[in-house]
Short mmCIF file of C-alpha atoms in Angstrom, two decimals:
data_model
loop_
_atom_site.label_atom_id
_atom_site.label_comp_id
_atom_site.label_asym_id
_atom_site.label_seq_id
_atom_site.Cartn_x
_atom_site.Cartn_y
_atom_site.Cartn_z
CA ALA A 1 -0.92 11.95 10.51
CA LEU A 2 -4.13 10.99 11.13
CA GLY A 3 -3.22 10.19 15.36
CA ASP A 4 -4.42 7.86 17.17
CA THR A 5 -8.02 8.47 18.22
CA SER A 6 -11.28 6.48 18.05
CA SER A 7 -13.20 9.40 15.97
CA PHE A 8 -12.62 11.62 12.86
CA SER A 9 -13.59 15.06 12.33
CA THR A 10 -15.96 16.02 9.18
CA SER A 11 -13.24 17.76 8.27
CA THR A 12 -10.18 14.48 8.54
CA LEU A 13 -13.29 12.27 7.06
CA THR A 14 -12.82 14.58 4.08
CA ARG A 15 -9.18 14.50 3.56
CA ILE A 16 -9.19 11.02 3.55
CA ARG A 17 -11.78 10.32 0.91
CA LYS A 18 -9.48 13.17 -1.16
CA ASN A 19 -6.19 11.21 -0.44
CA LEU A 20 -7.60 7.26 -0.57
CA GLY A 21 -11.17 7.78 -2.84
CA ALA A 22 -13.09 5.85 0.03
CA ASP A 23 -16.70 6.14 0.40
CA PHE A 24 -16.98 4.70 3.13
CA VAL A 25 -14.25 4.86 6.61
CA VAL A 26 -13.96 2.19 9.09
CA PHE A 27 -12.74 3.82 12.98
CA GLY A 28 -13.25 2.99 16.42
CA ALA A 29 -11.71 1.03 19.26
CA TYR A 30 -11.08 -1.71 21.63
CA THR A 31 -10.82 -2.06 25.72
CA GLN A 32 -9.16 -4.86 27.74
CA ILE A 33 -12.00 -5.59 30.14
CA GLY A 34 -10.20 -8.48 32.03
CA ASP A 35 -9.55 -11.69 29.48
CA ASP A 36 -12.16 -9.96 27.27
CA LEU A 37 -11.73 -7.47 24.50
CA ARG A 38 -14.63 -5.09 23.63
CA VAL A 39 -14.19 -4.04 20.09
CA ASP A 40 -16.26 -0.56 18.99
CA VAL A 41 -16.58 0.19 15.49
CA ARG A 42 -17.91 2.69 13.58
CA VAL A 43 -18.47 3.03 9.63
CA GLN A 44 -19.37 6.32 7.75
CA ASP A 45 -20.62 7.33 4.56
CA VAL A 46 -18.14 9.85 3.65
CA LYS A 47 -19.28 10.34 0.30
CA GLY A 48 -22.96 11.38 0.41
CA THR A 49 -25.42 11.65 3.53
CA GLY A 50 -22.72 11.51 6.31
CA THR A 51 -24.54 8.84 8.15
CA GLN A 52 -22.87 6.87 10.42
CA SER A 53 -23.39 3.49 12.17
CA SER A 54 -21.79 1.70 15.40
CA ILE A 55 -21.42 -1.70 16.21
CA ALA A 56 -20.04 -3.28 19.05
CA GLU A 57 -18.79 -7.23 19.91
CA THR A 58 -17.27 -8.65 22.60
CA GLY A 59 -14.81 -11.56 23.00
CA THR A 60 -11.43 -12.78 23.75
CA GLU A 61 -7.99 -12.34 22.36
CA ALA A 62 -7.11 -15.93 21.70
CA ARG A 63 -10.41 -15.91 19.28
CA LEU A 64 -9.67 -12.24 17.89
CA PHE A 65 -10.07 -13.81 14.58
CA GLU A 66 -13.43 -15.15 15.61
CA LEU A 67 -14.62 -11.74 16.98
CA VAL A 68 -13.31 -9.95 13.89
CA SER A 69 -15.12 -12.22 11.59
CA ARG A 70 -18.33 -11.12 13.63
CA VAL A 71 -17.79 -7.46 13.21
CA GLY A 72 -17.47 -7.96 9.70
CA ALA A 73 -20.83 -9.90 9.47
CA ARG A 74 -22.51 -7.38 10.74
CA MET A 75 -20.72 -4.31 8.83
CA ARG A 76 -22.03 -5.60 5.77
CA GLY A 77 -25.02 -6.37 7.15
CA THR A 78 -25.10 -2.69 7.89
CA LEU A 79 -23.74 -1.87 4.45
CA GLY A 80 -26.24 -3.48 2.45
CA VAL A 81 -23.68 -6.50 1.35
CA GLN A 82 -23.75 -9.64 0.83
CA SER A 83 -22.72 -12.49 3.09
CA ILE A 84 -19.10 -14.03 1.91
CA ALA A 85 -18.98 -17.70 0.82
CA SER A 86 -17.64 -20.03 3.43
CA THR A 87 -14.53 -20.84 0.90
CA SER A 88 -13.61 -17.46 0.58
CA SER A 89 -13.83 -16.83 4.50
CA THR A 90 -11.65 -20.12 5.07
CA GLU A 91 -9.04 -18.76 2.40
CA ALA A 92 -9.14 -15.02 3.88
CA LEU A 93 -8.43 -16.34 7.33
CA GLY A 94 -5.73 -18.69 5.55
CA ALA A 95 -4.11 -15.84 4.33
CA LEU A 96 -3.68 -14.40 8.19
CA PRO A 97 -0.96 -15.24 10.86
CA ALA A 98 -3.00 -18.32 12.92
CA ASN A 99 -1.42 -16.74 16.02
CA PRO A 100 -2.44 -13.48 17.64
CA ALA A 101 1.37 -12.74 19.11
CA THR A 102 2.32 -13.52 15.14
CA ALA A 103 -0.38 -11.12 13.69
CA LYS A 104 0.39 -8.46 15.97
CA LEU A 105 3.77 -7.99 14.75
CA TYR A 106 3.14 -8.63 11.71
CA ALA A 107 0.54 -5.28 11.82
CA GLU A 108 3.02 -3.62 13.72
CA GLY A 109 5.92 -4.68 11.24
CA LEU A 110 3.64 -3.37 8.18
CA ASP A 111 3.31 -0.42 10.51
CA LYS A 112 6.91 0.56 10.34
CA LEU A 113 7.60 -0.11 6.51
CA ARG A 114 4.87 1.93 5.71
CA GLY A 115 6.30 4.93 8.12
CA PHE A 116 10.29 3.93 6.00
CA ASP A 117 11.34 2.23 9.17
CA ALA A 118 12.41 -0.49 7.57
CA LEU A 119 15.13 -1.52 10.63
CA ALA A 120 12.02 -1.69 13.49
CA ALA A 121 9.95 -3.46 10.54
CA ARG A 122 12.77 -6.34 9.69
CA GLU A 123 13.30 -6.69 13.84
CA LEU A 124 9.37 -7.38 13.96
CA LEU A 125 8.83 -9.09 10.94
CA GLU A 126 12.22 -11.70 11.99
CA ARG A 127 10.18 -12.21 15.66
CA ALA A 128 6.97 -12.93 13.61
CA ILE A 129 8.61 -15.71 11.39
CA THR A 130 10.58 -17.56 13.98
CA ILE A 131 6.75 -18.52 15.69
CA GLU A 132 5.32 -18.76 12.35
CA PRO A 133 8.35 -19.69 9.66
CA GLU A 134 5.39 -20.90 6.82
CA GLN A 135 3.77 -17.82 6.87
CA PRO A 136 4.20 -16.02 3.20
CA LEU A 137 2.90 -12.80 3.76
CA LEU A 138 5.30 -12.40 7.02
CA HIS A 139 8.17 -13.61 4.21
CA ALA A 140 6.65 -11.01 1.51
CA ALA A 141 6.57 -8.48 3.93
CA LEU A 142 10.09 -9.28 4.95
CA ALA A 143 11.47 -8.87 1.64
CA SER A 144 10.10 -5.39 1.04
CA ALA A 145 12.02 -4.71 4.37
CA TRP A 146 15.49 -5.98 2.97
CA SER A 147 15.11 -4.11 -0.38
CA ALA A 148 14.28 -1.31 1.53
CA LEU A 149 17.28 -1.51 3.64
CA GLY A 150 19.19 -2.28 0.22
CA TYR A 151 20.45 -5.89 0.74
CA ASP A 152 19.25 -7.39 -2.30
CA LYS A 153 20.31 -11.01 -1.70
CA ARG A 154 18.04 -11.34 1.40
CA SER A 155 15.57 -9.75 -0.06
CA LYS A 156 15.00 -11.90 -3.20
CA GLU A 157 15.55 -15.28 -0.63
CA GLU A 158 12.65 -13.49 1.37
CA ALA A 159 11.20 -12.94 -1.76
CA LYS A 160 11.06 -16.54 -3.21
CA ARG A 161 10.55 -18.16 -0.18
CA ALA A 162 7.26 -16.16 0.23
CA PHE A 163 6.17 -17.64 -3.30
CA GLU A 164 7.12 -20.92 -2.55
CA LEU A 165 4.60 -20.73 0.26
CA SER A 166 1.99 -19.01 -1.76
CA SER A 167 -0.20 -21.81 -3.20
CA LYS A 168 -3.07 -21.89 -0.53
CA LEU A 169 -3.92 -17.88 -0.48
CA PRO A 170 -6.38 -16.44 -2.38
CA ARG A 171 -6.04 -15.85 -5.89
CA GLU A 172 -4.95 -12.28 -6.06
CA GLN A 173 -2.15 -12.05 -2.55
CA ARG A 174 -1.17 -14.95 -4.82
CA LEU A 175 -0.52 -13.06 -7.72
CA MET A 176 0.96 -10.11 -5.87
CA ILE A 177 3.78 -12.18 -4.13
CA GLU A 178 4.82 -13.31 -7.31
CA ALA A 179 4.73 -10.03 -9.16
CA GLY A 180 7.56 -9.04 -6.33
CA TYR A 181 9.08 -12.43 -6.44
CA ARG A 182 9.94 -11.64 -10.43
CA GLU A 183 10.91 -7.99 -9.67
CA SER A 184 13.28 -9.21 -7.59
CA ILE A 185 15.03 -11.54 -9.52
CA GLY A 186 14.96 -9.00 -12.70
CA GLU A 187 12.09 -10.47 -14.60
CA TRP A 188 10.28 -7.59 -15.13
CA THR A 189 8.13 -8.86 -18.13
CA ARG A 190 6.50 -10.87 -16.06
CA ALA A 191 6.16 -8.55 -13.13
CA THR A 192 4.24 -6.24 -15.40
CA ASP A 193 2.27 -9.12 -17.36
CA ILE A 194 0.80 -10.06 -13.95
CA TYR A 195 0.34 -6.08 -12.95
CA ARG A 196 -1.52 -5.63 -16.45
CA ALA A 197 -3.64 -8.81 -15.54
CA MET A 198 -4.66 -7.48 -11.85
CA THR A 199 -5.53 -4.22 -13.47
CA SER A 200 -7.89 -5.65 -15.51
CA PHE A 201 -9.41 -8.03 -13.22
CA PHE A 202 -9.88 -4.72 -10.65
CA PRO A 203 -9.47 -1.69 -13.18
CA ASP A 204 -10.77 0.81 -9.48
CA ASN A 205 -7.56 -0.24 -7.94
CA LEU A 206 -4.97 2.22 -8.27
CA ASP A 207 -2.14 0.35 -6.80
CA TYR A 208 -2.38 -2.25 -9.18
CA GLY A 209 -2.04 0.80 -11.87
CA LEU A 210 1.19 2.58 -10.20
CA ARG A 211 2.63 -0.81 -9.99
CA LEU A 212 2.78 -2.13 -13.48
CA ALA A 213 3.76 1.67 -14.56
CA ASN A 214 6.50 1.64 -11.67
CA ALA A 215 7.41 -2.14 -13.14
CA GLN A 216 7.36 -0.63 -17.24
CA THR A 217 9.59 2.41 -15.91
CA ARG A 218 12.04 0.25 -13.92
CA MET A 219 12.12 -2.49 -17.18
CA GLY A 220 13.20 -0.10 -19.27
CA ASP A 221 9.97 0.65 -21.50
CA PRO A 222 9.67 4.54 -20.03
CA SER A 223 6.69 5.09 -22.96
CA SER A 224 4.99 2.44 -22.29
CA ALA A 225 4.72 3.74 -18.40
CA LEU A 226 3.85 7.04 -19.82
CA PHE A 227 0.62 5.24 -21.35
CA THR A 228 -0.26 3.81 -17.99
CA VAL A 229 -0.16 6.95 -16.45
CA GLU A 230 -2.90 8.28 -19.02
CA TRP A 231 -4.68 5.60 -18.62
CA LEU A 232 -4.94 5.91 -14.76
CA ARG A 233 -5.45 9.58 -15.52
CA ARG A 234 -8.73 8.83 -17.05
CA LEU A 235 -10.41 6.38 -14.25
CA PRO A 236 -13.05 8.55 -12.14
CA GLU A 237 -12.19 11.50 -9.34
CA PRO A 238 -10.66 11.47 -7.23
CA LEU A 239 -8.19 8.56 -8.36
CA GLY A 240 -7.66 9.78 -11.91
CA SER A 241 -6.22 12.63 -9.92
CA ASP A 242 -3.78 11.42 -7.34
CA PRO A 243 -0.44 13.07 -6.96
CA ARG A 244 0.71 9.26 -7.28
CA ILE A 245 0.20 9.24 -10.65
CA ASP A 246 2.06 12.45 -11.51
CA LEU A 247 4.87 10.81 -9.38
CA ALA A 248 4.85 7.79 -11.79
CA GLU A 249 4.74 10.44 -14.79
CA MET A 250 8.04 11.96 -12.99
CA ASP A 251 9.93 8.54 -12.57
CA ALA A 252 9.53 7.48 -16.74
CA ALA A 253 10.33 11.07 -17.77
CA ALA A 254 13.68 10.90 -16.07
CA ILE A 255 14.71 7.31 -17.52
CA LEU A 256 13.58 9.18 -21.03
CA ALA A 257 15.57 12.42 -20.05
CA ASP A 258 12.97 14.70 -20.91
CA TYR A 259 13.79 16.76 -18.20
CA LYS A 260 10.88 19.57 -19.07
CA ARG A 261 8.47 17.09 -18.21
CA MET A 262 9.92 15.44 -15.43
CA HIS A 263 9.76 19.15 -13.65
CA ALA A 264 6.11 19.61 -14.72
CA ALA A 265 4.89 16.46 -13.33
CA ALA A 266 6.49 17.20 -9.96
CA GLN A 267 5.35 19.97 -9.47
CA GLU A 268 1.93 18.54 -10.01
CA ALA A 269 2.58 16.27 -7.70
CA ILE A 270 3.89 18.85 -5.26
CA VAL A 271 0.53 21.17 -5.89
CA LYS A 272 -1.95 18.22 -5.26
CA GLY A 273 0.05 16.77 -2.09
CA GLU A 274 0.17 20.21 -0.03
CA THR A 275 -3.55 20.57 -0.82
CA ARG A 276 -4.33 16.96 0.21
CA GLY A 277 -1.78 17.64 3.09
CA ALA A 278 0.42 14.32 1.91
CA ARG A 279 3.81 15.26 2.47
CA LEU A 280 5.79 12.57 2.22
CA LEU A 281 4.49 12.48 -1.87
CA VAL A 282 5.46 16.31 -1.18
CA ALA A 283 8.63 15.29 -0.62
CA ARG A 284 9.11 12.74 -3.18
CA GLY A 285 8.02 15.36 -5.68
CA LEU A 286 10.43 17.77 -4.45
CA SER A 287 13.35 16.01 -4.67
CA GLY A 288 12.32 14.81 -8.13
CA GLU A 289 12.12 18.41 -9.49
CA GLY A 290 15.61 19.01 -7.98
CA VAL A 291 16.47 16.39 -10.20
CA ALA A 292 15.03 17.86 -13.11
CA GLU A 293 16.46 21.45 -12.13
CA HIS A 294 19.99 19.68 -11.79
CA ARG A 295 19.50 18.27 -15.21
CA GLN A 296 18.74 21.52 -16.71
CA GLY A 297 21.81 23.34 -15.18
CA ARG A 298 19.55 24.88 -12.56
CA THR A 299 21.92 24.23 -9.54
CA THR A 300 20.26 26.91 -6.83
CA GLU A 301 17.03 26.25 -7.62
CA SER A 302 18.16 22.18 -6.96
CA ILE A 303 19.81 22.41 -3.94
CA ALA A 304 16.52 24.57 -2.45
CA ALA A 305 14.45 21.89 -3.58
CA GLN A 306 15.95 18.86 -2.19
CA GLU A 307 16.65 20.99 1.64
CA ARG A 308 13.10 21.50 1.10
CA ALA A 309 12.27 17.77 0.76
CA LEU A 310 14.95 16.63 3.30
CA THR A 311 13.04 18.98 5.70
CA ILE A 312 10.02 17.01 5.25
#
């Protein structure tokens, strides 16, 4: 519930760090002046000194990616990070929609998808694909939207198309698209192999570890998922105490029919989620708690937990 703002208070920045494990936060706004765009970006150190730097650049909407690249180059200088090699920069630009109108639809589609509005996301992404039908990331996102809506066949078709078009993407994105495709066709062993490799390449990327645990649970190997959960908990703070790890344990325990452990993991996720103000995570935990209560014969408590989840 950050809202649309060009600046954040110290307490809000602290919450962002607790939820995302971020050392720096990038935020700002843009203003349209005739045919020109002025982009104002601020970078704040939320881990240490709290220092802040400001960057402003002006360009045109038609050359939006060049404008963003200039901002990025100055930002790396501010942070003392070396510049990106030209090949890496070319790869990164190649992964993005080439048309600003497509990029806008893609960004809006992702926003809807992350807000659990898969129907609106599907419509936006389908419009984007009519403009750039060969863009793999559009097909990958549309596959997620179809999956969320329950259309497995269409989700598989889009995941396959994304995989077929992904050969020119940077390796990390190429692997992620392949993993999604393997999941869509039930090749869980290959999907887990990819996620395990990604976790090895990027051990501080919690999302990859969580995807590994989810794939292990989905392939019917919850014991391995619980092993992954324990490994994730050993990550440095705040990553190791992320409530999504408890949700992964909750899901694995459910497959093992260990409802006592499922209940404990759900409650841990609820407490952490409430502390962080992460309401959707709290709802997931409450729903899992309700299932665990029901499986242990506590129907009244189960209904109460599910109703709280539904309210959120």
